[in-house]
Every structure is written in structure tokens, then in C-alpha cells.
mmCIF file with all atom_site columns, C-alpha atoms in Angstrom:
data_model
loop_
_atom_site.group_PDB
_atom_site.id
_atom_site.type_symbol
_atom_site.label_atom_id
_atom_site.label_alt_id
_atom_site.label_comp_id
_atom_site.label_asym_id
_atom_site.label_entity_id
_atom_site.label_seq_id
_atom_site.pdbx_PDB_ins_code
_atom_site.Cartn_x
_atom_site.Cartn_y
_atom_site.Cartn_z
_atom_site.occupancy
_atom_site.B_iso_or_equiv
_atom_site.pdbx_formal_charge
_atom_site.auth_seq_id
_atom_site.auth_comp_id
_atom_site.auth_asym_id
_atom_site.auth_atom_id
_atom_site.pdbx_PDB_model_num
ATOM 1  C CA . VAL M 1 1  ? 100.816 196.343 156.145 1.00 65.00 ? 211 VAL M CA 1
ATOM 2  C CA . LYS M 1 2  ? 97.366  197.794 155.465 1.00 66.00 ? 212 LYS M CA 1
ATOM 3  C CA . ASP M 1 3  ? 96.364  197.021 159.057 1.00 73.00 ? 213 ASP M CA 1
ATOM 4  C CA . GLY M 1 4  ? 99.399  198.829 160.476 1.00 75.00 ? 214 GLY M CA 1
ATOM 5  C CA . GLU M 1 5  ? 101.741 195.854 160.698 1.00 83.00 ? 215 GLU M CA 1
ATOM 6  C CA . THR M 1 6  ? 105.388 195.985 159.686 1.00 86.00 ? 216 THR M CA 1
ATOM 7  C CA . LEU M 1 7  ? 106.693 193.012 157.710 1.00 88.00 ? 217 LEU M CA 1
ATOM 8  C CA . ARG M 1 8  ? 110.340 191.995 157.872 1.00 90.00 ? 218 ARG M CA 1
ATOM 9  C CA . VAL M 1 9  ? 111.908 190.494 154.770 1.00 92.00 ? 219 VAL M CA 1
ATOM 10 C CA . SER M 1 10 ? 114.786 188.197 155.561 1.00 93.00 ? 220 SER M CA 1
ATOM 11 C CA . GLU M 1 11 ? 117.451 186.381 153.628 1.00 92.00 ? 221 GLU M CA 1
ATOM 12 C CA . PHE M 1 12 ? 119.104 183.421 155.291 1.00 93.00 ? 222 PHE M CA 1
ATOM 13 C CA . GLY M 1 13 ? 117.784 184.577 158.676 1.00 90.00 ? 223 GLY M CA 1
ATOM 14 C CA . LYS M 1 14 ? 119.057 188.160 158.320 1.00 92.00 ? 224 LYS M CA 1
ATOM 15 C CA . VAL M 1 15 ? 116.547 191.013 157.941 1.00 92.00 ? 225 VAL M CA 1
ATOM 16 C CA . VAL M 1 16 ? 117.261 192.787 154.663 1.00 94.00 ? 226 VAL M CA 1
ATOM 17 C CA . ALA M 1 17 ? 114.147 194.958 154.279 1.00 93.00 ? 227 ALA M CA 1
ATOM 18 C CA . LEU M 1 18 ? 111.104 196.299 156.102 1.00 88.00 ? 228 LEU M CA 1
ATOM 19 C CA . LEU M 1 19 ? 107.690 196.795 154.590 1.00 89.00 ? 229 LEU M CA 1
ATOM 20 C CA . SER M 1 20 ? 105.636 199.157 156.736 1.00 85.00 ? 230 SER M CA 1
ATOM 21 C CA . PRO M 1 21 ? 102.750 201.633 156.518 1.00 80.00 ? 231 PRO M CA 1
ATOM 22 C CA . LEU M 1 22 ? 103.337 205.298 155.772 1.00 71.00 ? 232 LEU M CA 1
ATOM 23 C CA . PRO M 1 23 ? 104.728 207.286 158.690 1.00 68.00 ? 233 PRO M CA 1
ATOM 24 C CA . ALA M 1 24 ? 102.025 208.674 160.991 1.00 59.00 ? 234 ALA M CA 1
ATOM 25 C CA . GLU M 1 25 ? 102.875 212.317 160.235 1.00 69.00 ? 235 GLU M CA 1
ATOM 26 C CA . LYS M 1 26 ? 101.781 211.852 156.610 1.00 77.00 ? 236 LYS M CA 1
ATOM 27 C CA . LEU M 1 27 ? 98.396  210.491 157.703 1.00 81.00 ? 237 LEU M CA 1
ATOM 28 C CA . SER M 1 28 ? 95.504  212.411 159.188 1.00 87.00 ? 238 SER M CA 1
ATOM 29 C CA . THR M 1 29 ? 94.780  211.684 162.827 1.00 88.00 ? 239 THR M CA 1
ATOM 30 C CA . PHE M 1 30 ? 91.721  209.671 161.839 1.00 91.00 ? 240 PHE M CA 1
ATOM 31 C CA . GLU M 1 31 ? 93.638  207.635 159.247 1.00 87.00 ? 241 GLU M CA 1
ATOM 32 C CA . ARG M 1 32 ? 96.340  206.890 161.821 1.00 82.00 ? 242 ARG M CA 1
ATOM 33 C CA . LEU M 1 33 ? 93.765  205.739 164.382 1.00 89.00 ? 243 LEU M CA 1
ATOM 34 C CA . VAL M 1 34 ? 92.110  203.456 161.809 1.00 90.00 ? 244 VAL M CA 1
ATOM 35 C CA . ARG M 1 35 ? 95.464  201.906 160.854 1.00 84.00 ? 245 ARG M CA 1
ATOM 36 C CA . GLU M 1 36 ? 96.296  201.366 164.527 1.00 85.00 ? 246 GLU M CA 1
ATOM 37 C CA . GLY M 1 37 ? 92.942  199.648 165.027 1.00 88.00 ? 247 GLY M CA 1
ATOM 38 C CA . ARG M 1 38 ? 91.815  202.341 167.485 1.00 92.00 ? 248 ARG M CA 1
ATOM 39 C CA . ALA M 1 39 ? 89.014  203.667 165.248 1.00 95.00 ? 249 ALA M CA 1
ATOM 40 C CA . ILE M 1 40 ? 86.675  202.174 162.690 1.00 95.00 ? 250 ILE M CA 1
ATOM 41 C CA . ALA M 1 41 ? 86.262  203.777 159.298 1.00 93.00 ? 251 ALA M CA 1
ATOM 42 C CA . PRO M 1 42 ? 82.646  204.576 158.428 1.00 92.00 ? 252 PRO M CA 1
ATOM 43 C CA . LYS M 1 43 ? 80.854  202.288 156.009 1.00 91.00 ? 253 LYS M CA 1
ATOM 44 C CA . ARG M 1 44 ? 78.474  205.000 154.771 1.00 90.00 ? 254 ARG M CA 1
ATOM 45 C CA . SER M 1 45 ? 78.305  208.759 154.633 1.00 91.00 ? 255 SER M CA 1
ATOM 46 C CA . LEU M 1 46 ? 76.339  210.698 157.242 1.00 87.00 ? 256 LEU M CA 1
ATOM 47 C CA . LYS M 1 47 ? 74.697  212.440 154.295 1.00 89.00 ? 257 LYS M CA 1
ATOM 48 C CA . ASP M 1 48 ? 72.863  209.165 153.559 1.00 90.00 ? 258 ASP M CA 1
ATOM 49 C CA . ARG M 1 49 ? 71.099  209.163 156.940 1.00 89.00 ? 259 ARG M CA 1
ATOM 50 C CA . LYS M 1 50 ? 67.428  210.022 157.185 1.00 90.00 ? 260 LYS M CA 1
ATOM 51 C CA . PRO M 1 51 ? 66.593  213.183 159.139 1.00 90.00 ? 261 PRO M CA 1
ATOM 52 C CA . PRO M 1 52 ? 65.389  212.602 162.714 1.00 89.00 ? 262 PRO M CA 1
ATOM 53 C CA . GLN M 1 53 ? 61.670  212.140 163.171 1.00 90.00 ? 263 GLN M CA 1
ATOM 54 C CA . PRO M 1 54 ? 59.763  214.783 165.143 1.00 91.00 ? 264 PRO M CA 1
ATOM 55 C CA . ALA M 1 55 ? 59.078  213.931 168.776 1.00 87.00 ? 265 ALA M CA 1
ATOM 56 C CA . ASP M 1 56 ? 55.632  212.934 169.977 1.00 92.00 ? 266 ASP M CA 1
ATOM 57 C CA . PRO M 1 57 ? 54.022  216.220 171.111 1.00 91.00 ? 267 PRO M CA 1
ATOM 58 C CA . ASN M 1 58 ? 52.158  214.355 173.887 1.00 94.00 ? 268 ASN M CA 1
ATOM 59 C CA . ALA M 1 59 ? 55.319  212.793 175.334 1.00 94.00 ? 269 ALA M CA 1
ATOM 60 C CA . PRO M 1 60 ? 56.768  214.290 178.527 1.00 94.00 ? 270 PRO M CA 1
ATOM 61 C CA . SER M 1 61 ? 59.717  216.630 178.090 1.00 92.00 ? 271 SER M CA 1
ATOM 62 C CA . THR M 1 62 ? 63.214  215.570 179.077 1.00 93.00 ? 272 THR M CA 1
ATOM 63 C CA . GLN M 1 63 ? 63.050  217.963 182.027 1.00 95.00 ? 273 GLN M CA 1
ATOM 64 C CA . GLU M 1 64 ? 59.793  216.384 183.245 1.00 95.00 ? 274 GLU M CA 1
ATOM 65 C CA . ILE M 1 65 ? 61.329  212.908 183.055 1.00 94.00 ? 275 ILE M CA 1
ATOM 66 C CA . LEU M 1 66 ? 64.424  214.025 184.966 1.00 95.00 ? 276 LEU M CA 1
ATOM 67 C CA . ASP M 1 67 ? 62.297  215.732 187.630 1.00 94.00 ? 277 ASP M CA 1
ATOM 68 C CA . GLU M 1 68 ? 60.327  212.520 188.114 1.00 93.00 ? 278 GLU M CA 1
ATOM 69 C CA . ILE M 1 69 ? 63.479  210.388 188.392 1.00 93.00 ? 279 ILE M CA 1
ATOM 70 C CA . ARG M 1 70 ? 65.000  212.806 190.902 1.00 92.00 ? 280 ARG M CA 1
ATOM 71 C CA . ALA M 1 71 ? 61.807  212.885 192.970 1.00 91.00 ? 281 ALA M CA 1
ATOM 72 C CA . ASP M 1 72 ? 61.750  209.072 193.069 1.00 87.00 ? 282 ASP M CA 1
ATOM 73 C CA . ALA M 1 73 ? 65.443  208.956 194.006 1.00 85.00 ? 283 ALA M CA 1
ATOM 74 C CA . SER M 1 74 ? 64.971  211.409 196.872 1.00 80.00 ? 284 SER M CA 1
ATOM 75 C CA . LYS M 1 75 ? 62.049  209.311 198.219 1.00 77.00 ? 285 LYS M CA 1
ATOM 76 C CA . TYR M 1 76 ? 64.253  206.210 198.302 1.00 73.00 ? 286 TYR M CA 1
ATOM 77 C CA . ALA M 1 77 ? 67.191  208.107 199.789 1.00 71.00 ? 287 ALA M CA 1
ATOM 78 C CA . ARG M 1 78 ? 65.043  209.057 202.803 1.00 69.00 ? 288 ARG M CA 1
ATOM 79 C CA . LEU M 1 79 ? 64.247  205.391 203.413 1.00 66.00 ? 289 LEU M CA 1
ATOM 80 C CA . ILE M 1 80 ? 67.904  204.384 203.655 1.00 62.00 ? 290 ILE M CA 1
#
């Protein structure tokens, strides 16, 4: 039931009860997705993460890297 399954309780082959999770409207969207197996609940809080480290000041910028990739791609495109 915890994983979103519904269990049928039977007596002499006849279903006499259902055991199922709470209806979706009483759950948050995230809780519903976790129960349906479509999302994974976090194991830790984002507050526990270390802050990102500063970038290397000598490293090329993202724009410089993209410009280089695009220049290389246009060289190869002319060869085709």
C-alpha cells in the first residue's frame, strides 16, 4: 500500500475489502508522484549541501568555449 498498490481482501474467493493509499487529491503533487513511482523522495535536505566552489579565474568563459565549438563545427560543415 505504501508503494501505491491496492490490496484486495477476499473471503472464500469474494473480495470483501480494499486496502489502498490515500486518494491523490489529499496528497501533494510530489507525494502522489513518489507513491506512483514517478519521482524519488530526497534522501537529504538541500540545506546540507556545500556551497559551490568559485570557478578558476584562468579558465575560459562559457561563451569562449561555445565560440570555439561553433568555429570548429563550421569548419567541418564546409568539408561535407
